[in-house]
Short mmCIF file of C-alpha atoms in Angstrom, two decimals:
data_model
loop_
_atom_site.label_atom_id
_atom_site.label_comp_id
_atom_site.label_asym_id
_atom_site.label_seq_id
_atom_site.Cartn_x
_atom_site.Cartn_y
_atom_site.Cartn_z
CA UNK A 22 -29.91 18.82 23.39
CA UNK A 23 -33.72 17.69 22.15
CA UNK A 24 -35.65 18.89 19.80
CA UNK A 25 -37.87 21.35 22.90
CA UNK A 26 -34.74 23.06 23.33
CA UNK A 27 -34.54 23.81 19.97
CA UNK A 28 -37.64 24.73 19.34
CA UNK A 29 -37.36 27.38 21.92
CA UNK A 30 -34.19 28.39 21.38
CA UNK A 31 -35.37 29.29 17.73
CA UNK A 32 -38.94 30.94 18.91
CA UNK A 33 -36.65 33.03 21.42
CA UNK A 34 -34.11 33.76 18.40
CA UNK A 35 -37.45 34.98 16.48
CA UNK A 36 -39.24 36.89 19.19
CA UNK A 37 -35.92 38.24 21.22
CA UNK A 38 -38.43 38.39 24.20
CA UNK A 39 -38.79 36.31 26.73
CA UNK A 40 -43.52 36.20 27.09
CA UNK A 41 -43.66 35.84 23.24
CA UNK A 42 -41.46 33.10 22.68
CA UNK A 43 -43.01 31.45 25.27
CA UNK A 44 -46.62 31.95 23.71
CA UNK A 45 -45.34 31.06 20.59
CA UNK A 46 -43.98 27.65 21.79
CA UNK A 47 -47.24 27.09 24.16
CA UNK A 48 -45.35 26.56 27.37
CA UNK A 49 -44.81 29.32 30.60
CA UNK A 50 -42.57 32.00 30.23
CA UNK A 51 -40.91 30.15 33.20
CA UNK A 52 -40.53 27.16 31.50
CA UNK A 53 -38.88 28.19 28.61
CA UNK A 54 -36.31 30.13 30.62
CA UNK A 55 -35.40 26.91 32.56
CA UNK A 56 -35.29 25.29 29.12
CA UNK A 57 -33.07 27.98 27.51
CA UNK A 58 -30.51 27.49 30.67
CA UNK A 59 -30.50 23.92 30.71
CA UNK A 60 -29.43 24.13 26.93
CA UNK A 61 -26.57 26.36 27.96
CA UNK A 62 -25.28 24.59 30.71
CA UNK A 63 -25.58 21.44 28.30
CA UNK A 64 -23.00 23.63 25.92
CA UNK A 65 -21.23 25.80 28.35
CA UNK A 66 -21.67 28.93 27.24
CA UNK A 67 -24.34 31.54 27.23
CA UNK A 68 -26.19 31.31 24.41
CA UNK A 69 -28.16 34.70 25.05
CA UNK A 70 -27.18 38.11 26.63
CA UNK A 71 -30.46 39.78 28.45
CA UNK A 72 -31.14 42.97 29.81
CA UNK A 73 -34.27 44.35 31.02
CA UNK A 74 -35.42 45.72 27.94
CA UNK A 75 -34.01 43.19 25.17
CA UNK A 76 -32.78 39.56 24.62
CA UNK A 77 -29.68 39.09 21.63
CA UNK A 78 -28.13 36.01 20.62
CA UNK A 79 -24.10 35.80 21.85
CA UNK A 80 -22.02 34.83 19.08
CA UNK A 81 -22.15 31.46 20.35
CA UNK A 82 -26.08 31.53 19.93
CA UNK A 83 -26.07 32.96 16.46
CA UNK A 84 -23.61 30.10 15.58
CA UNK A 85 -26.18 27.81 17.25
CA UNK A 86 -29.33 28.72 15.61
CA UNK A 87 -29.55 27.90 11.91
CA UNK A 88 -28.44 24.67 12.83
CA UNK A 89 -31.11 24.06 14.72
CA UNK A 90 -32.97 25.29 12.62
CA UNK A 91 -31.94 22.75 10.21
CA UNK A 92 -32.32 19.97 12.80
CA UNK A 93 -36.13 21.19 13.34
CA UNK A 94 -36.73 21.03 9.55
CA UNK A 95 -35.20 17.49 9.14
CA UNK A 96 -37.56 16.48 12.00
CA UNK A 97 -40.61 17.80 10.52
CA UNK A 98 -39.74 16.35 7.28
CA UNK A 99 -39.15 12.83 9.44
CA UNK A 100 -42.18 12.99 10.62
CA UNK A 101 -44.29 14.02 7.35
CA UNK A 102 -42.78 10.92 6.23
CA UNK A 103 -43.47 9.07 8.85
CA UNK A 104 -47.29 10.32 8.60
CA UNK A 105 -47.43 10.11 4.88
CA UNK A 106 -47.47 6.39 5.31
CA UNK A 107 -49.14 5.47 8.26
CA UNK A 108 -52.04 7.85 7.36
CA UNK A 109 -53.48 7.80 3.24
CA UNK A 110 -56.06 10.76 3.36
CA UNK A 111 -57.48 11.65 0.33
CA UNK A 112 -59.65 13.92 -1.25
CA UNK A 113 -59.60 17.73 -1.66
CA UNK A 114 -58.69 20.93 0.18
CA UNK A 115 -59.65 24.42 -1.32
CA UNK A 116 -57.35 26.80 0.67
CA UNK A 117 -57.82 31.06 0.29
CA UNK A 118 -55.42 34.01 2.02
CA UNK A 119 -55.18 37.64 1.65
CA UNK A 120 -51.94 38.94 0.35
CA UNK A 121 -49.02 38.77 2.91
CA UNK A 122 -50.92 38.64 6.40
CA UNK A 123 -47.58 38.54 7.91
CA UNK A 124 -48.69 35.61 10.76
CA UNK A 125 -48.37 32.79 8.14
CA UNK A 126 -46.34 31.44 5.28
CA UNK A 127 -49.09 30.36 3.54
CA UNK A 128 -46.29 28.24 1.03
CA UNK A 129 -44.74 27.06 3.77
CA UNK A 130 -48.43 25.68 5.18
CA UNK A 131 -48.72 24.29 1.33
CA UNK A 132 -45.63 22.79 1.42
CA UNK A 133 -45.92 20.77 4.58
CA UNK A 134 -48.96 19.62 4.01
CA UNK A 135 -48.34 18.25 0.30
CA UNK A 136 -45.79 16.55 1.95
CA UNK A 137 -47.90 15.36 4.75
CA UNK A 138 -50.54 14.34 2.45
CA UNK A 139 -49.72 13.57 -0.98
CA UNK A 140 -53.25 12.10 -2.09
CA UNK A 141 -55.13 15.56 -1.23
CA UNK A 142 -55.32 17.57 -4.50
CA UNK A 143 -55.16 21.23 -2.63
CA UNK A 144 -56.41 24.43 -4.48
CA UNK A 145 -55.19 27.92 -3.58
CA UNK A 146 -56.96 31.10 -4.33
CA UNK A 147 -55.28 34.51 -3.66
CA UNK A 148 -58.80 37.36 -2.60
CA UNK A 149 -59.70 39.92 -0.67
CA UNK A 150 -60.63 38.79 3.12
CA UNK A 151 -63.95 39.93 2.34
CA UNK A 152 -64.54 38.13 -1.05
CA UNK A 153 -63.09 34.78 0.87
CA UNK A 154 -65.45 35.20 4.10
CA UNK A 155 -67.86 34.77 0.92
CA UNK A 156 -66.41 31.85 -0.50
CA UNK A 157 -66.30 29.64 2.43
CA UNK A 158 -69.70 30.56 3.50
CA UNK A 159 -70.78 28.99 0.14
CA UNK A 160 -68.33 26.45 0.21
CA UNK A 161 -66.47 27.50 -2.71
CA UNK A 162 -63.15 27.35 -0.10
CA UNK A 163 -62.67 24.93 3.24
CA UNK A 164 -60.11 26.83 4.64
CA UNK A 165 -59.33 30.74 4.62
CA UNK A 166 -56.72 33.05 6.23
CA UNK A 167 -58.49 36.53 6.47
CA UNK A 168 -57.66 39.74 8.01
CA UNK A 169 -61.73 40.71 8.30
CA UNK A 170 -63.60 40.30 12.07
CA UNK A 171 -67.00 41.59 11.50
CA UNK A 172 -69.49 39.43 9.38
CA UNK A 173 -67.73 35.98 10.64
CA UNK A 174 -70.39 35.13 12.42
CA UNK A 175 -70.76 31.12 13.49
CA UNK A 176 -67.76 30.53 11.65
CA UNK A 177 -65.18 28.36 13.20
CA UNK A 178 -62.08 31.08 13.46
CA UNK A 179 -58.50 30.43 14.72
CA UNK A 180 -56.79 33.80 15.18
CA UNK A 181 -53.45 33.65 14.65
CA UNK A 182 -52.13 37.14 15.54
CA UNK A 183 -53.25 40.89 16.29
CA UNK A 184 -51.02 44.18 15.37
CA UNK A 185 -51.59 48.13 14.91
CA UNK A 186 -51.76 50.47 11.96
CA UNK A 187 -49.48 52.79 11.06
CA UNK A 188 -49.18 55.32 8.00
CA UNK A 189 -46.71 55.48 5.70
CA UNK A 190 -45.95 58.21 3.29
CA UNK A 191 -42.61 59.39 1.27
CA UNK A 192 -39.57 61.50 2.32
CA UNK A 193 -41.05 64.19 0.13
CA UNK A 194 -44.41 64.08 0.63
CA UNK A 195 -45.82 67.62 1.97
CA UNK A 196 -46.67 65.46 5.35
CA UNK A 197 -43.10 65.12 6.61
CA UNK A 198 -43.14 69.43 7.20
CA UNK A 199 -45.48 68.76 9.84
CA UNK A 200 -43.83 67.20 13.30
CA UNK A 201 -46.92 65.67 14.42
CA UNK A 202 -49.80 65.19 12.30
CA UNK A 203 -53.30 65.28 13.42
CA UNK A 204 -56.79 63.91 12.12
CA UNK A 205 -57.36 67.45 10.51
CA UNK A 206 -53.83 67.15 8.71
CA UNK A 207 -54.59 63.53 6.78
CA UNK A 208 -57.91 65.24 5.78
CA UNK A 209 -56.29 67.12 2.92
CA UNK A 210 -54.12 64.18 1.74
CA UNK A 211 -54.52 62.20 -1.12
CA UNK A 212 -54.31 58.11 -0.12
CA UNK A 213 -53.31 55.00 -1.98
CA UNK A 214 -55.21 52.23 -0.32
CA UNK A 215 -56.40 48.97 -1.19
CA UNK A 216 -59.78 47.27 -2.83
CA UNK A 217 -62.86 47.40 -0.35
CA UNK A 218 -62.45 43.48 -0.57
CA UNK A 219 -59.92 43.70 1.76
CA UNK A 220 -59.83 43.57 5.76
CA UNK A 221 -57.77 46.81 6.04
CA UNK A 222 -59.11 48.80 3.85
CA UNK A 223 -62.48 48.36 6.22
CA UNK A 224 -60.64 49.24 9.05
CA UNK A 225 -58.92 52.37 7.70
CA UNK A 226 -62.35 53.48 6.32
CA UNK A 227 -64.07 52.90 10.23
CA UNK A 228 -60.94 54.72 11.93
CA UNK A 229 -60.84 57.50 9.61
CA UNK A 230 -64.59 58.35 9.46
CA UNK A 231 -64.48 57.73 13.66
CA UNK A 232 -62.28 60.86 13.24
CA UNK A 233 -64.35 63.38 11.13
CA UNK A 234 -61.24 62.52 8.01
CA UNK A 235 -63.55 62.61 4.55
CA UNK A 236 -60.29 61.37 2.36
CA UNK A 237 -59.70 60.80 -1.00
CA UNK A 238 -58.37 57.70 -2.35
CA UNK A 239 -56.55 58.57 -5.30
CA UNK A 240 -55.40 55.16 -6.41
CA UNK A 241 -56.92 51.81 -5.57
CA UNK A 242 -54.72 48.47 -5.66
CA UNK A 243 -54.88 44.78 -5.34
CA UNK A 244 -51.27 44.19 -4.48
CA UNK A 245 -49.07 45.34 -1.21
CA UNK A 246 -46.11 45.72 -3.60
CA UNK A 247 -47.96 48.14 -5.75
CA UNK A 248 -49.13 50.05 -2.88
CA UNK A 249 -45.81 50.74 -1.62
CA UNK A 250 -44.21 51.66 -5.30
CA UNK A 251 -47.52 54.22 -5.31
CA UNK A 252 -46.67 55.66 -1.82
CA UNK A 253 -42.84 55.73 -2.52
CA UNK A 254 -43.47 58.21 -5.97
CA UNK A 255 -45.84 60.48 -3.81
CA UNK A 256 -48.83 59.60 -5.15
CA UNK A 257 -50.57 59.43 -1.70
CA UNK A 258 -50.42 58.06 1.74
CA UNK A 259 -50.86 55.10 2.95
CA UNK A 260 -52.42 53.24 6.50
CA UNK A 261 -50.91 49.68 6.98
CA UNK A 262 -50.39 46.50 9.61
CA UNK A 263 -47.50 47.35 10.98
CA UNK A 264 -45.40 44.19 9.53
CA UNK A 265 -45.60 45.82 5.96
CA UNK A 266 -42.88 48.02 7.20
CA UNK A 267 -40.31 45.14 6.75
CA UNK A 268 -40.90 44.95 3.09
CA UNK A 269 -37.76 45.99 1.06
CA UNK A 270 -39.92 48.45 -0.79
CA UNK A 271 -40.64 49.90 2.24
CA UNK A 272 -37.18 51.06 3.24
CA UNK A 273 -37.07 54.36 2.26
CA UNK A 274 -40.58 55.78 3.48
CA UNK A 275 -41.40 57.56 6.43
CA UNK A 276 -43.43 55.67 9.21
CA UNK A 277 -46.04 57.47 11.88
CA UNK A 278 -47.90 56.33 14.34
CA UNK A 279 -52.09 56.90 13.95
CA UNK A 280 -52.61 60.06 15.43
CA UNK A 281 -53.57 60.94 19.20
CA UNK A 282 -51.87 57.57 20.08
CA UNK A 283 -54.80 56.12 18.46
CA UNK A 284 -54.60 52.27 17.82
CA UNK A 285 -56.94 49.96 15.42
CA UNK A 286 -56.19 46.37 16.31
CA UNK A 287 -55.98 44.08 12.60
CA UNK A 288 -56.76 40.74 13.58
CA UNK A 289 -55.65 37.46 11.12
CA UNK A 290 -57.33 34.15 11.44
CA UNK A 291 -58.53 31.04 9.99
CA UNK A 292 -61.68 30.25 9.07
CA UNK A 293 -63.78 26.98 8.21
CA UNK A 294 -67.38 26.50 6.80
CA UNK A 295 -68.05 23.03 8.07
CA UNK A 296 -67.93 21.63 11.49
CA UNK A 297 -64.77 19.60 13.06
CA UNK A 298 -66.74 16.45 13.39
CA UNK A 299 -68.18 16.62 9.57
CA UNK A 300 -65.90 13.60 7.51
CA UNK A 301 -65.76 16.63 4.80
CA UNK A 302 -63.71 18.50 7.19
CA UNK A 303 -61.04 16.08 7.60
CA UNK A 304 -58.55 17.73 5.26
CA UNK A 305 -59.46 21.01 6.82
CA UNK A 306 -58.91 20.19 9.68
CA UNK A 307 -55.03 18.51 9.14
CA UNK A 308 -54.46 21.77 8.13
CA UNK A 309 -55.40 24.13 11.06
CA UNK A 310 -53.29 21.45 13.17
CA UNK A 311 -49.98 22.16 11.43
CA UNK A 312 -50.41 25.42 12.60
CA UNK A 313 -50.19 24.43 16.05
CA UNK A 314 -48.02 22.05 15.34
CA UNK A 315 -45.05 24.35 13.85
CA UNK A 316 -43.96 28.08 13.72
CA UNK A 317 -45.38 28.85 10.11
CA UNK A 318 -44.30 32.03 10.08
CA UNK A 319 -42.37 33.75 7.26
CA UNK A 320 -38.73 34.86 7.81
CA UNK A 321 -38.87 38.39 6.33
CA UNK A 322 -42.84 39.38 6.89
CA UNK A 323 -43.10 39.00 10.68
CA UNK A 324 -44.99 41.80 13.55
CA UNK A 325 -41.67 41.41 15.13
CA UNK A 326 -39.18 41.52 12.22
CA UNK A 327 -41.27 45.25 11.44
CA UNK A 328 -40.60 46.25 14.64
CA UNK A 329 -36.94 45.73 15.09
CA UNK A 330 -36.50 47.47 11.30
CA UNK A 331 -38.86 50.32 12.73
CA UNK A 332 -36.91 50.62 15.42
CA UNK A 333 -33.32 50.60 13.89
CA UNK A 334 -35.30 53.29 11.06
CA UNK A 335 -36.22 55.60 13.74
CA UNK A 336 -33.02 55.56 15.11
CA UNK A 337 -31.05 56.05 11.60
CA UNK A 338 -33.23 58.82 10.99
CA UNK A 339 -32.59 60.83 14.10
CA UNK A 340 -29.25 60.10 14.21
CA UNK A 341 -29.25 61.72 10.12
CA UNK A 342 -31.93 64.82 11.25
CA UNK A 343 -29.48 65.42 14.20
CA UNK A 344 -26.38 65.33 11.84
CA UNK A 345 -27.87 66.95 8.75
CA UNK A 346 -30.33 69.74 9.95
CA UNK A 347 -29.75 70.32 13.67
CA UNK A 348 -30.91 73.82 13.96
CA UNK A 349 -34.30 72.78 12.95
CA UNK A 350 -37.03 70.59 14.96
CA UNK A 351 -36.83 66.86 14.59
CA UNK A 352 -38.95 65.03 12.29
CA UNK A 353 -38.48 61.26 12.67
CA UNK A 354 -41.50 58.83 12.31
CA UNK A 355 -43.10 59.87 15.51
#
């Protein structure tokens, strides 16, 4: 087996769909089926079951993939090593992110690229996307990850991923006696919701006012942990990317789709300030190329991981409404 077959056999482990892993390892979807094959006729044994709807690791594949995951992580540490040598860049890289995008580990992206480049003294700051769109443009900060679209404009921008809203709200809040919420039922409701520095809470404020809601925010944070502690006690409810729903403090509270099937697409990307062929940009630029380089995604605060918890929530929960109060209606997160 190579390294490719890893690699894909790890993005397809991650994704547990067929298009995605593909786009995530930058090959067709075809070729990363023949690769996936090849890798099990190499072994013997299927290393995925598929059906039209899912992909799962076999036991076999499960066995397989930390390994390989291991393998991959030796490699890239190989060649860090190999690059620390062979190329001594210096100088400085000023680096800012919103709080848990959920498309990058932004310590991960640290990490490698200390190790990468030893002799570039890197400086993080932690801001609103909105405070950091600032920052570059005065070149305060080379390099930002930002959930923010509007006000970019000649920026050089790498967007890294795209996901809905959702709300979320607690067990007990007055919202779960309604089956289906509408615009005119979030209206009344009190909402926890974060500083207008960052990129959602401009994109709650356009969707809500795009549907007549005049809201409240009762409480104001700076921290997606805090935010879900607030919703969890009932102080309010909350609109979210959907990957916040894998948090651990996000277990026990109820998740709805916007209402109407309504969708607002929350975009992540990375910006620069200076141009690719400035010398300036040179750090800058080793960074955005370890993104394409490697899957620097986090393990627990992934669009997909949310999904497959959402999923195995919705089901938990009608399985307990149809066990625990089956002559009423159901009231699951939909």
């Amino acid at each position: 087996m190579d390294l490719r077959q890893l690699e894909h056999l790890v993005a397809l482990a991650d994704e547990r769909h067929f298009t995605r892993a593909a786009e995530a390892s930058g090959i067709s979807q075809s070729g990363l089926s023949s690769s996936i094959r090849n890798l099990e006729q190499e072994l013997g044994t299927p290393l995925f079951d598929r059906t039209s709807r899912r992909v799962e690791p076999t036991e076999a594949g499960l066995a397989l993939i930390p390994h390989a995951r291991l393998m991959l992580e030796q490699a890239a540490r190989a060649r860090d090593a190999v690059i620390q040598t062979s190329h001594q860049v210096s100088g400085s890289l000023r680096i800012g992110a919103e709080q848990c995008l959920g498309f990058v580990d932004i310590a991960a992206v640290l990490d490698r690229f200390h190790r990468r480049y030893p002799l570039v003294e890197t400086e993080f700051v932690q801001a609103g996307s909105h405070d950091l769109v600032g920052k570059v443009r005065s070149g305060a900060v080379d390099v930002a990850f930002v959930a923010a679209t509007k006000h970019l404009g000649a920026l050089p921008r790498v967007v890294l991923g795209q996901e809905t809203l959702v709300i979320l709200h607690a067990a007990n809040h007055p919202l779960s006696a309604i089956l289906t919420p509408g615009w005119e039922d979030l209206a009344g409701m009190d909402f926890v919701d974060f500083a207008p520095s960052w990129g959602v809470r401009t994109l709650n404020d356009e969707v809500l006012a795009a549907h007549g809601v005049n809201r409240r925010v009762r409480c104001t944070v700076n921290d997606v942990h805090a935010l879900l502690e607030l919703v969890g006690r009932g102080m309010g409810i909350a609109i979210v990317p959907e990957h916040v729903i894998g948090k651990p403090e996000a277990r026990d509270l109820i998740v709805r789709d916007l209402p109407g099937a309504a969708t607002a697409d929350w975009t992540v990307s990375a910006i620069t300030a200076t141009a690719a062929a400035d010398p300036r940009a040179v750090p800058a630029n080793l960074l955005l190329e370890l993104l394409d380089s490697g899957r620097c995604l986090p393990d627990h605060c992934t669009p997909e991981h949310a999904h497959r918890e959402y999923a195995a929530r919705v089901l938990a929960r009608t399985e307990n409404v149809a066990i625990e109060r089956a002559p009423e209606p159901e009231r699951s997160f939909r």
